[in-house]
Short mmCIF file of C-alpha atoms and ligand atoms in Angstrom, two decimals:
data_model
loop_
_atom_site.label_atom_id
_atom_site.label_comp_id
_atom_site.label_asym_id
_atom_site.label_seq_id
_atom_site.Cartn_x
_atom_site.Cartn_y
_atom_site.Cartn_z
CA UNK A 1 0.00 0.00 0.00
CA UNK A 2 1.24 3.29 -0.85
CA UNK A 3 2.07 5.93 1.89
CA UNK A 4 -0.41 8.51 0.26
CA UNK A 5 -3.30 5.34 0.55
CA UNK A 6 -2.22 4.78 3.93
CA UNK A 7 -2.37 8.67 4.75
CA UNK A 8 -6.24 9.08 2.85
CA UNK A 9 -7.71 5.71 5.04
CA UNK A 10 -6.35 7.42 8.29
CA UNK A 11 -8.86 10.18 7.54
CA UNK A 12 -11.13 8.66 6.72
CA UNK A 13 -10.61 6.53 9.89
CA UNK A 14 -11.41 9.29 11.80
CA UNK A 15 -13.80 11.29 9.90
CA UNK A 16 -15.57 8.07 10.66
CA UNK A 17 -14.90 8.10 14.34
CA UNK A 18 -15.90 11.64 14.51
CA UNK A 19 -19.51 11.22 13.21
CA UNK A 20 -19.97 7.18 15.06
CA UNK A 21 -18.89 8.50 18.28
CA UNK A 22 -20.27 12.10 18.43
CA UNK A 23 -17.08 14.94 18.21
CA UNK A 24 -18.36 15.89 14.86
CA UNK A 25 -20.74 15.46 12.25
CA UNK A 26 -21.49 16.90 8.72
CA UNK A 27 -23.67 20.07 8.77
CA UNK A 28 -27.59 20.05 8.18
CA UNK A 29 -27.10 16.49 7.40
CA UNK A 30 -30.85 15.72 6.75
CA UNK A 31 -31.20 18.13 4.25
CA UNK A 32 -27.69 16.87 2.38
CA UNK A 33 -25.31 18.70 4.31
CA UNK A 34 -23.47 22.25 3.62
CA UNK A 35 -20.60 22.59 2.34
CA UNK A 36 -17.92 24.07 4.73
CA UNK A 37 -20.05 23.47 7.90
CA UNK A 38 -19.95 20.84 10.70
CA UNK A 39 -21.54 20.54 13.72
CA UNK A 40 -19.80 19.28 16.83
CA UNK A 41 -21.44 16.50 18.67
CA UNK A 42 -21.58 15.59 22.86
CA UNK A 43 -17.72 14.37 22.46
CA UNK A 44 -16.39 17.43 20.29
CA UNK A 45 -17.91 19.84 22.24
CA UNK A 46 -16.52 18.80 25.32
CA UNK A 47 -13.11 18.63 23.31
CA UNK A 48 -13.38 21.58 21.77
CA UNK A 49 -14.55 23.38 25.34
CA UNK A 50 -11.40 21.53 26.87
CA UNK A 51 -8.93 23.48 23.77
CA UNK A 52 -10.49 26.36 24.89
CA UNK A 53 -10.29 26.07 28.82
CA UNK A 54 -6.53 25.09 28.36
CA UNK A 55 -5.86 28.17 25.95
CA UNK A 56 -7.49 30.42 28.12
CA UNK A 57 -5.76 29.47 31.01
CA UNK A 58 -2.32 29.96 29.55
CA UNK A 59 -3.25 33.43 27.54
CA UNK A 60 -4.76 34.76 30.28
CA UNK A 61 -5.00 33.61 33.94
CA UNK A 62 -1.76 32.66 33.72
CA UNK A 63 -0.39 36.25 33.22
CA UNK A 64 -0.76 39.59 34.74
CA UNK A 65 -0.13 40.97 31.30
CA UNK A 66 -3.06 39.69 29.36
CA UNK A 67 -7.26 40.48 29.42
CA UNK A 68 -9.64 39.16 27.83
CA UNK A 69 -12.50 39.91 25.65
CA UNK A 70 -15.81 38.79 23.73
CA UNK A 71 -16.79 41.11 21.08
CA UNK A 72 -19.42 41.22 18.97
CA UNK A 73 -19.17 39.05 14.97
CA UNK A 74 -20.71 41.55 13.81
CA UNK A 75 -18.98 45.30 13.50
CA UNK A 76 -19.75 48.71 11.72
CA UNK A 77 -18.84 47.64 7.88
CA UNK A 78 -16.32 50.41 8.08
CA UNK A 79 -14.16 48.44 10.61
CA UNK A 80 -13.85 46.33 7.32
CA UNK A 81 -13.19 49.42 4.95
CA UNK A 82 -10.16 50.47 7.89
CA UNK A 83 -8.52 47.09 8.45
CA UNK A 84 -8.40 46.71 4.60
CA UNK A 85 -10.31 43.45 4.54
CA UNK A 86 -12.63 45.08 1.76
CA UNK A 87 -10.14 45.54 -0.56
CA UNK A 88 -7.22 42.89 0.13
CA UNK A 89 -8.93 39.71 2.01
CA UNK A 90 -9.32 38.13 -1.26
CA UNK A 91 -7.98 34.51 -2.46
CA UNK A 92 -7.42 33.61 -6.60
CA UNK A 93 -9.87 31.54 -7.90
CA UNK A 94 -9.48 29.26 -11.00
CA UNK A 95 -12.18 27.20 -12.43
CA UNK A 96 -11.73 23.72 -14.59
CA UNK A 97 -12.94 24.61 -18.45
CA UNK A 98 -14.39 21.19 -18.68
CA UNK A 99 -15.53 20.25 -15.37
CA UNK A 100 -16.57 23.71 -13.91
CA UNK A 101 -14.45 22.67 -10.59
CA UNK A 102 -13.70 25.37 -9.20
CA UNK A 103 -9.98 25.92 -7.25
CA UNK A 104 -7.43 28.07 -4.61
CA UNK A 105 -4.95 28.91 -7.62
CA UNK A 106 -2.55 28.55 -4.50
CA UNK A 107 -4.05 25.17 -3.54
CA UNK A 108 -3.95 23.95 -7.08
CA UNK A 109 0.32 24.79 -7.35
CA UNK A 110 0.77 22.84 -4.14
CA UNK A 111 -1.05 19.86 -5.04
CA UNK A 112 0.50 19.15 -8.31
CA UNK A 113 3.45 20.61 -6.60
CA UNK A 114 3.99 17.27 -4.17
CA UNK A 115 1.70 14.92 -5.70
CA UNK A 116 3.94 12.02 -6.78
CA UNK A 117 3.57 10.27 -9.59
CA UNK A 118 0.63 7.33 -10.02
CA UNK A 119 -1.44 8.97 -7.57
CA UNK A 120 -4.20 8.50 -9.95
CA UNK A 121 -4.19 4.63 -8.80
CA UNK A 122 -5.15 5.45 -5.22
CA UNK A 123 -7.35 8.12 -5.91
CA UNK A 124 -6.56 10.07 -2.47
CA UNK A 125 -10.05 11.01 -1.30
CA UNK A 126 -8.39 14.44 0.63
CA UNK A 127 -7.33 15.72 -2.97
CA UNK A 128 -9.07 13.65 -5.30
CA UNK A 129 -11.30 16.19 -6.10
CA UNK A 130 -8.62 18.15 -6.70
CA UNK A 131 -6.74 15.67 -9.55
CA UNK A 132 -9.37 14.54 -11.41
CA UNK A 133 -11.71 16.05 -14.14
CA UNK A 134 -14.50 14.46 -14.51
CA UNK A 135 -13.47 13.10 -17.77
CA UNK A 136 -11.19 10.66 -15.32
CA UNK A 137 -8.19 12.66 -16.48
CA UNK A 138 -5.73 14.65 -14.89
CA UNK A 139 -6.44 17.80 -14.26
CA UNK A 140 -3.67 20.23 -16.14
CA UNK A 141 -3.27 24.15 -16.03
CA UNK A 142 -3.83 24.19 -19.25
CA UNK A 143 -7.66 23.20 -18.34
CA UNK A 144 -7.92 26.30 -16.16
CA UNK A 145 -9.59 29.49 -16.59
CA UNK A 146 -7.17 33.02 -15.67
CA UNK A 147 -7.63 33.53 -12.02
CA UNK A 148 -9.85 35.90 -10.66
CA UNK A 149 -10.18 37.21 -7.37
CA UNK A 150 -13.05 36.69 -4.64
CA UNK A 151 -13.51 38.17 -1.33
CA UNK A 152 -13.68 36.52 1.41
CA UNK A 153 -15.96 38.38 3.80
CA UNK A 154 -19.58 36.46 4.24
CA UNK A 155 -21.75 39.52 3.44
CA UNK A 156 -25.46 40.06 5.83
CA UNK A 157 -28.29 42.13 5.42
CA UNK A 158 -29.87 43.75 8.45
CA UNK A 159 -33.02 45.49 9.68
CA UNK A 160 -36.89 44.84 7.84
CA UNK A 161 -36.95 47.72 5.67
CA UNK A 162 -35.25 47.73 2.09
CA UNK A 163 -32.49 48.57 0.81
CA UNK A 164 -31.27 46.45 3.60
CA UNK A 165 -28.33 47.61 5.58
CA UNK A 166 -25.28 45.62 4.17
CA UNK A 167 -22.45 44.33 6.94
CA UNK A 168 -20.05 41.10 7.65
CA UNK A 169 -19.76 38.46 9.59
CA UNK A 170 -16.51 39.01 10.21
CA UNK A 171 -13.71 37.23 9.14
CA UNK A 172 -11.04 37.45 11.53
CA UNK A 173 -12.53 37.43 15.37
CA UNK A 174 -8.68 40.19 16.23
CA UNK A 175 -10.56 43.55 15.03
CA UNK A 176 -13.13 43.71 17.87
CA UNK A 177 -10.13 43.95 19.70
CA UNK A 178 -8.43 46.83 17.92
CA UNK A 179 -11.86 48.96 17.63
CA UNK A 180 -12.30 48.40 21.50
CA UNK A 181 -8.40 49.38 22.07
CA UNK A 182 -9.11 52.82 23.57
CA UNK A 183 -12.34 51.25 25.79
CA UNK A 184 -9.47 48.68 27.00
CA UNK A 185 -6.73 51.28 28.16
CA UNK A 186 -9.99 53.26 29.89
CA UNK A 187 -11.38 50.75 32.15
CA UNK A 188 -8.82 49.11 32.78
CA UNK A 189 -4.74 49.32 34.43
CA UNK A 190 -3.31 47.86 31.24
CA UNK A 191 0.49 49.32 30.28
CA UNK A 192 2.70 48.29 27.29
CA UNK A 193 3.24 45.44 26.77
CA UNK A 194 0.49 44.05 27.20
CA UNK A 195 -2.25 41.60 25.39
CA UNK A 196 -5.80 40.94 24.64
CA UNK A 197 -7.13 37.59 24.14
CA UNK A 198 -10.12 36.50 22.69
CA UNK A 199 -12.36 33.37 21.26
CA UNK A 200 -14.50 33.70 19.01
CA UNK A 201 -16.08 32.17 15.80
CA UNK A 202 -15.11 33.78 12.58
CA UNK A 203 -16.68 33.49 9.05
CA UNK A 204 -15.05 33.06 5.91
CA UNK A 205 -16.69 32.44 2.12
CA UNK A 206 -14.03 29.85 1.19
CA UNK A 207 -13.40 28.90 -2.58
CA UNK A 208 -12.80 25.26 -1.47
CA UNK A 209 -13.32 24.35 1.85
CA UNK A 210 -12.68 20.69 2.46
CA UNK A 211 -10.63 18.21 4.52
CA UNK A 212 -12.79 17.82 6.77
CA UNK A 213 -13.11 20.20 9.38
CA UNK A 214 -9.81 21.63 7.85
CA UNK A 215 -10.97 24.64 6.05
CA UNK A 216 -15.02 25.59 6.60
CA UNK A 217 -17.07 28.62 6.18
CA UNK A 218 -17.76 29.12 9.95
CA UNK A 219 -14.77 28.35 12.32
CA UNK A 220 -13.65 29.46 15.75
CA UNK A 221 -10.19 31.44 16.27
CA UNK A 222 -8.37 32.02 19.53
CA UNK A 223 -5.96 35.03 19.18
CA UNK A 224 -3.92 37.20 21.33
CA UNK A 225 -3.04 40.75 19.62
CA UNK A 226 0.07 41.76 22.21
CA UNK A 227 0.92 45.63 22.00
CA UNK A 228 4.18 46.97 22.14
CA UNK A 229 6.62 49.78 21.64
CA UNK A 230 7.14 50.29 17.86
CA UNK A 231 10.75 49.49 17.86
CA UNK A 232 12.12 46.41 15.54
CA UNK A 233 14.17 44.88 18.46
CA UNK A 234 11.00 44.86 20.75
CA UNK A 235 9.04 43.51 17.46
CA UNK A 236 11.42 40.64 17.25
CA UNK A 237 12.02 39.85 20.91
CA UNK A 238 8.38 39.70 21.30
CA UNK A 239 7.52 37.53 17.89
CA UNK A 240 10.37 34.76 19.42
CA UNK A 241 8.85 34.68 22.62
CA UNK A 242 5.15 33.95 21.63
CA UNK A 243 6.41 31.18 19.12
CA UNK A 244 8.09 29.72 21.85
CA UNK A 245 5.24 30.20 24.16
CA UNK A 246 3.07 28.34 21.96
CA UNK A 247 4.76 25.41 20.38
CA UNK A 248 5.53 25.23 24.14
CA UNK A 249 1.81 24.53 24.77
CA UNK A 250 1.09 21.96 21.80
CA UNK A 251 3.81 20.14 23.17
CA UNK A 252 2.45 20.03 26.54
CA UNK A 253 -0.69 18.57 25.63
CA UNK A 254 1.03 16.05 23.79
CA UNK A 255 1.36 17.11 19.97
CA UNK A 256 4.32 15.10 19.14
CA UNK A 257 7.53 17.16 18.17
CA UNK A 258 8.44 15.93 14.98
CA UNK A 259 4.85 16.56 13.55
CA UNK A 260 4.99 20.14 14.42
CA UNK A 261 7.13 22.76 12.51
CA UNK A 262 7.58 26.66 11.72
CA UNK A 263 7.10 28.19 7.83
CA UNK A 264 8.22 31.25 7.70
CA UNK A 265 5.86 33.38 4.57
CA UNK A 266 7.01 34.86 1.67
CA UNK A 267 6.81 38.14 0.91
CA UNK A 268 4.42 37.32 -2.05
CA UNK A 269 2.34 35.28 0.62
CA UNK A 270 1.98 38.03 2.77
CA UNK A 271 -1.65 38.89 4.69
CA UNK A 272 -2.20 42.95 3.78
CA UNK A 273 -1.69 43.10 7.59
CA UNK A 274 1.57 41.80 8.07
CA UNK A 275 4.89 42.48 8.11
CA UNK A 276 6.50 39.68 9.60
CA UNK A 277 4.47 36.22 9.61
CA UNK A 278 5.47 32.20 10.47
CA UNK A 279 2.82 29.57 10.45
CA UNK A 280 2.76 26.20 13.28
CA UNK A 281 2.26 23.74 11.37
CA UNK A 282 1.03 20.05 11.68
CA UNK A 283 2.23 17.33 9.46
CA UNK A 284 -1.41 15.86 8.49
CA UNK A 285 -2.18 12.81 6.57
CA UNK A 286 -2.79 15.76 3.58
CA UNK A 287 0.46 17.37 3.97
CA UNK A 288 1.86 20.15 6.41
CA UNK A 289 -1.01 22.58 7.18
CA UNK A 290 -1.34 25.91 8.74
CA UNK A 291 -3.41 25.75 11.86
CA UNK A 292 -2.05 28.96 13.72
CA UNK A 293 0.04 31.75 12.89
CA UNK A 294 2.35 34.05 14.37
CA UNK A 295 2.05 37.47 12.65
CA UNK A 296 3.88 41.08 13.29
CA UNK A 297 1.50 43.20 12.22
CA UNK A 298 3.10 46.07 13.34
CA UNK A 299 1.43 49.39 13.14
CA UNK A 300 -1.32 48.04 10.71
CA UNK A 301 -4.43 48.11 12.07
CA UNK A 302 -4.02 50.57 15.03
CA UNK A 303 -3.10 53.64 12.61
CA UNK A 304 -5.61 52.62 10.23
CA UNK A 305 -8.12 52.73 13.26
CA UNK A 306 -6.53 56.38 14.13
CA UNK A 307 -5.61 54.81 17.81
CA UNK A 308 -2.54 55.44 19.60
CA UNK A 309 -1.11 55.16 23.04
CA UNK A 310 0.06 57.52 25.59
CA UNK A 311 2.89 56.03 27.19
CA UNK A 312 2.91 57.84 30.97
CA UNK A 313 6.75 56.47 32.17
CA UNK A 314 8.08 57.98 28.46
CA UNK A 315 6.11 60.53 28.07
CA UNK A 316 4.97 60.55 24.81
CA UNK A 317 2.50 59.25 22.29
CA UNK A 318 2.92 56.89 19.59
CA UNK A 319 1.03 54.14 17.92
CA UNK A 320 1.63 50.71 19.57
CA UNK A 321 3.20 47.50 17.26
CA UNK A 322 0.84 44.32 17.51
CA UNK A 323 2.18 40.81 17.63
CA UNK A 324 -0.25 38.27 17.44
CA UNK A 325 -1.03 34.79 17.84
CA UNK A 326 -4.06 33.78 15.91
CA UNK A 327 -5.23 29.80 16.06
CA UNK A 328 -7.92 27.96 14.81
CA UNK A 329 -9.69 25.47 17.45
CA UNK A 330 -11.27 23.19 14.99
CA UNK A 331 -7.50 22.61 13.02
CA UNK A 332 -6.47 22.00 16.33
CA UNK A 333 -9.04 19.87 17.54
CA UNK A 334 -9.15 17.80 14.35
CA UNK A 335 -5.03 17.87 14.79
CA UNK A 336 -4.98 17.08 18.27
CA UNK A 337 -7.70 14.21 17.30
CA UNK A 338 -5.06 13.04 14.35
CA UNK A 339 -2.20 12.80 16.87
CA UNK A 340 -3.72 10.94 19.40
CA UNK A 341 -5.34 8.37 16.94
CA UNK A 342 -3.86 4.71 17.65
CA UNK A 343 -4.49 1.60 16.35
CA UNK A 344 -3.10 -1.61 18.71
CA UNK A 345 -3.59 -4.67 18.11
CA UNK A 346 -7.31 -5.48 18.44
CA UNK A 347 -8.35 -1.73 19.63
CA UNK A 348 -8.48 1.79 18.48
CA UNK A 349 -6.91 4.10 21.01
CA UNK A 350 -6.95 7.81 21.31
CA UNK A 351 -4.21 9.02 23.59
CA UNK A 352 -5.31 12.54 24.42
CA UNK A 353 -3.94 14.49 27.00
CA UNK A 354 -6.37 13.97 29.94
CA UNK A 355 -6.52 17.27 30.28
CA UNK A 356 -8.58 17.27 26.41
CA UNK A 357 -10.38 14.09 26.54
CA UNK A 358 -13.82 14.32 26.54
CA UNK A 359 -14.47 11.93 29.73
CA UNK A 360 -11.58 11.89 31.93
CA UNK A 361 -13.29 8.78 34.05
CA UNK A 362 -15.68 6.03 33.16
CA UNK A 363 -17.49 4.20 35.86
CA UNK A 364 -18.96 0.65 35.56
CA UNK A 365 -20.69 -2.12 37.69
CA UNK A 366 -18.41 -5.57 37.19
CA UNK A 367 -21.80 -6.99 36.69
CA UNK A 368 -24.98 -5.17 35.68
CA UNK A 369 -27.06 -7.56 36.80
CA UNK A 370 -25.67 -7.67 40.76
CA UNK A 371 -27.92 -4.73 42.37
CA UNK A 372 -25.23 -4.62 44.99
CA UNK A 373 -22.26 -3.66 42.67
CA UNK A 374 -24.73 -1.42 40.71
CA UNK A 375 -25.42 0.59 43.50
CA UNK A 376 -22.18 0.71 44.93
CA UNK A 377 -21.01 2.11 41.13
CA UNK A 378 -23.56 4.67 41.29
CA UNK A 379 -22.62 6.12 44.33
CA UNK A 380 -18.80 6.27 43.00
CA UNK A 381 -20.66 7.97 39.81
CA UNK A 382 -22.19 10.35 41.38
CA UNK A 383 -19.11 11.39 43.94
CA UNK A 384 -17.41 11.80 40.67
CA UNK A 385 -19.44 13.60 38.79
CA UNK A 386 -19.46 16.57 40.07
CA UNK A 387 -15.44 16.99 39.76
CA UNK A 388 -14.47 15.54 36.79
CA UNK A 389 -16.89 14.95 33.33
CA UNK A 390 -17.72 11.26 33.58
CA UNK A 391 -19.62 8.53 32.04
CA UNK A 392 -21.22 5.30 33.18
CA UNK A 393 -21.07 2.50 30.81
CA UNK A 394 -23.21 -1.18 32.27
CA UNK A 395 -23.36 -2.60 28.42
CA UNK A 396 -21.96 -5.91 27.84
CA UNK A 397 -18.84 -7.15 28.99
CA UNK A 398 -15.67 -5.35 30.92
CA UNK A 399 -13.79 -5.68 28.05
CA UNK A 400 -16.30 -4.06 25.21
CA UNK A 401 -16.16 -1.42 27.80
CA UNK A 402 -12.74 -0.37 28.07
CA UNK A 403 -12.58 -0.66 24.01
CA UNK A 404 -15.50 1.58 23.63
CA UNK A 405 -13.55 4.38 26.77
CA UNK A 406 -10.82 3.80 24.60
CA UNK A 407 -11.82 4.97 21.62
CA UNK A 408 -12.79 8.32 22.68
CA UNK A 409 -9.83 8.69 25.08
CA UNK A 410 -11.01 8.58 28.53
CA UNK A 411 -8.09 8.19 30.48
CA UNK A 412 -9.33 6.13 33.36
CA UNK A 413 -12.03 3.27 33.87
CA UNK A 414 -12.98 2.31 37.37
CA UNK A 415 -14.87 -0.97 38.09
CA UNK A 416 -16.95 -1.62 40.97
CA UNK A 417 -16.18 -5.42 41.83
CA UNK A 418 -17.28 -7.75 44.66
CA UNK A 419 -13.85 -6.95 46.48
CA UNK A 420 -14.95 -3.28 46.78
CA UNK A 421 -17.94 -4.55 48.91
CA UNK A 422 -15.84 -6.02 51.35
CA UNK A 423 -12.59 -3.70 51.45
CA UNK A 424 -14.15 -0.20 49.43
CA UNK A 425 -11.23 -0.32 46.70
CA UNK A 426 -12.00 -0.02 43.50
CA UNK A 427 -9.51 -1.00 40.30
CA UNK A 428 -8.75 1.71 37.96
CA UNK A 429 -7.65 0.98 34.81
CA UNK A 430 -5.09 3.55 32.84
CA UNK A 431 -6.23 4.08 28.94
CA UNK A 432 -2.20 4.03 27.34
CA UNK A 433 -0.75 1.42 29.12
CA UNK A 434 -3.92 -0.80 30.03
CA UNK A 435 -2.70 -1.45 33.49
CA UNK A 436 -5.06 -1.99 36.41
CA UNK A 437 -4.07 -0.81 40.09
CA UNK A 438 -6.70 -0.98 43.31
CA UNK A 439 -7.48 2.73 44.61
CA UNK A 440 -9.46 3.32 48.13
CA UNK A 441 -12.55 5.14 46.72
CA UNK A 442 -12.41 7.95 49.11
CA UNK A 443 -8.98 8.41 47.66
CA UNK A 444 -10.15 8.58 43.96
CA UNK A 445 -10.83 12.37 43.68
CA UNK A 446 -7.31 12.80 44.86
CA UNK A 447 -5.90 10.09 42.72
CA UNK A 448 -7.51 12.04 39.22
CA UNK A 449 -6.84 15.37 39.83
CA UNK A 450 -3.50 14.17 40.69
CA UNK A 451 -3.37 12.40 37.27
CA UNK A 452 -4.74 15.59 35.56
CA UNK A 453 -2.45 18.22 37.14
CA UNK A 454 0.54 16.34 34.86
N1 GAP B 501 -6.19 37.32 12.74
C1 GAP B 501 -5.29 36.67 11.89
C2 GAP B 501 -5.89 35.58 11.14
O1 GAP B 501 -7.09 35.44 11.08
P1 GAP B 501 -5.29 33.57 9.57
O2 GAP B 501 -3.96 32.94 9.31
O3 GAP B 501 -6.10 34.02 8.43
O4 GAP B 501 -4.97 34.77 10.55
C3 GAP B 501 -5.68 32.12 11.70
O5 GAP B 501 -6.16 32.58 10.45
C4 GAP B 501 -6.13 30.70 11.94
O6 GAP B 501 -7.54 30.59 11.80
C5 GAP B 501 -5.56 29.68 10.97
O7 GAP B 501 -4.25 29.29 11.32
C6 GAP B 501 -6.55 28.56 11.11
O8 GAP B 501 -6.28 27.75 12.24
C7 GAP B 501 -7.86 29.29 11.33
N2 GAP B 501 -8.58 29.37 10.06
C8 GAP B 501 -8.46 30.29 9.09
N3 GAP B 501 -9.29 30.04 8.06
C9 GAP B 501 -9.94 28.89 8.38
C10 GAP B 501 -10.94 28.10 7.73
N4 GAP B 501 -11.46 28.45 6.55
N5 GAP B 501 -11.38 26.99 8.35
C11 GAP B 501 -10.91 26.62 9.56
N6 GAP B 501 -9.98 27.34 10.22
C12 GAP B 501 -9.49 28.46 9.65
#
């Protein structure tokens, strides 16, 4: 089997993982889906919510230099006309003559860039689309119409009356913190440096969204736009230390090192907003992919906004410099999903951090049918509940059980057996390595949070 074959199946593995277990499934599926939506299921949300919690905690409660924020997705359209989104936040389209397929001109390079030769016998589902016409050819440049150029800002009509007041969703979730930058230094004892985070969902009308959760219409960002004196040694200082800070934070949560890497952008690849900009990528079964970047943007979008600073220990005014770090949380959900994704032997595995899995304890009865160990079980249940997100599983065997915990990552199973009636231990059973050791229940809260503070 060919590495690209091997590569497609694994996402297709999980795409079908994602919908069976509930972290994500297609959009509006009764009606035939969406393209470029998905909606996140009991799992994913609890995934995605955990991606959140974690980023959150390190942007912001973690330092005395960073607030937060929650702004609103939609802004005056002029925020748009300012930031330069109306005129530049555009990608090249290019449409097949025959087939009417339409393409990222960019996209379209890459592909046929890296795509080895006799591809066309594995028919790569994440790119198929993408080499074939539907004549069962290649696809060649010489098919493809001149590029033209589409903007990517999801237009919306508001109030009842017409003409209907035009705005945007808005495509990048960083300018509701740039419009609110003077309400910020107001209300509250913020001095440079210093950051803003926020999470929010952003909207973008992609040419080709695909892969999976990959690249959609509607997506979440987390960002931090950090402001500092306008000085290039400050600019660069600043830009190390964040890409430090968050590789840093993949790796904690277990992305593994050699699937993570820096590409620095050309100046050709530029965002209108950037001066300086290197992506993180993730080495995905479709090729190394952007899921966040760190971008100097430098004076951009504060002088465009008319907003400076006055700086009280220098005494003077001047426009701040913005670094920022801008991810995506479903890239890095569906990433963080990829990396943990094992297959052993007779079960599927997903090693996620503890501190992202969905369930980080599953509860279960030896026997459902021995009232004595089921209510014992409960009562474990419910002292757990309440501190850590847990599930209760009394289908089947012991064994189906673990396998089915397994597959969605929960870290730890605990079984309720006829030796915790007589000496209130339970056995707890670790997720990577499969080992079983007896815990006193009353020392069980200690014994995950413990586990989870790692
Ligand atoms: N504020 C800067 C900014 O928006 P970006 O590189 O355009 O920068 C940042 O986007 C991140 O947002 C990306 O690295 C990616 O994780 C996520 N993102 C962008 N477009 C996306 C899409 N169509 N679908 C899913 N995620 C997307």
């Amino acid at each position: 089997m060919t590495d690209l074959k091997v590569k497609s199946d694994l996402m297709e593995k999980i795409v079908s993982l994602c919908k069976r277990r509930g972290f994500i499934y297609p959009g509006s599926e009764i009606y035939g889906g969406i393209q470029g939506f998905y909606d996140y299921g009991p799992l994913g949300v609890e995934l995605k919510n955990n991606i959140k919690k974690e980023w959150w905690k390190s942007m912001v409660y973690d330092r005395e230099d960073v607030v937060g924020i929650d702004t609103a997705i939609i802004m005056n359209p002029v925020v748009w006309e300012k930031s330069g989104h109306l005129e530049s936040f555009t990608d090249p389209l290019v449409e097949c003559k025959a087939c009417h397929k339409r393409f990222r001109k960019d996209e379209f390079e890459e592909f046929f860039k890296h795509v080895p030769k006799g591809v066309g016998a594995v028919a790569p589902k994440f790119g198929a689309e993408m080499f074939f016409c539907s004549d069962g050819k290649k696809h060649k440049f010489e098919d493809l119409t001149e590029p033209r150029v589409f903007n990517l800002l999801t237009e919306v009509y508001l109030g009842v009356t017409e003409p209907k007041e035009k705005a945007y969703l808005r495509g990048e979730v960083t300018q509701g913190v740039f419009v609110n930058f003077k309400n910020i230094l107001n209300s509250t004892s913020v001095k440079i440096p210093f950051g803003v985070a926020q999470i929010g969902k952003a909207f973008r009308n992609e040419i080709t969204p695909g892969k999976f959760t990959y690249r959609t219409r509607e997506f979440e960002q987390m960002e931090l736009e950090f402001f500092i004196k306008p000085e290039d040694k400050e600019a660069k200082k600043w830009f190390e230390y964040w890409k430090k800070q968050r590789l840093d934070w993949y790796l904690n949560l277990g992305m593994k090192k050699e699937n993570l890497r820096f590409r620095e952008h050309g100046p050709d690849e530029l965002a209108h907003y950037c001066r300086v900009a290197e992506d993180v990528e993730y080495k995905a079964p479709f090729g190394w992919s952007e899921f966040e970047g760190i971008h100097d943007r430098g004076d951009w979008d504060l002088s465009r906004h008319n907003l400076k600073y006055q700086d009280e220990e220098e005494k003077k005014e001047y426009t701040p410099w913005v670094i920022e770090t801008s991810g995506g949380v479903d890239r890095t959900a569906l990433f963080f999903l990829i990396n943990a994704f094992h297959e052993e032997k007779d079960r599927v595995v997903l090693k996620l951090a503890p501190k992202l899995a969905p369930y980080k304890v599953a509860v279960f009865p030896l026997l459902a049918n021995k009232p004595e160990l089921v209510k014992k079980a409960r009562l474990v249940f419910d002292k757990l509940r309440p501190v850590f997100r847990t599930a209760w599983d009394d289908r089947g065997n012991i064994g189906k059980r673990y396998y089915a915990q397994d597959e969605i990552g929960t870290p730890w199973c605990v079984t309720i057996d006829f030796q915790t009636l007589e000496d209130k231990t339970v056995t707890i059973r670790d997720r990577d390595t499969t080992k079983q050791k007896r815990v006193k229940v009353d020392k069980l809260i200690k014994w995950f949070q413990n586990g989870l503070s790692k």
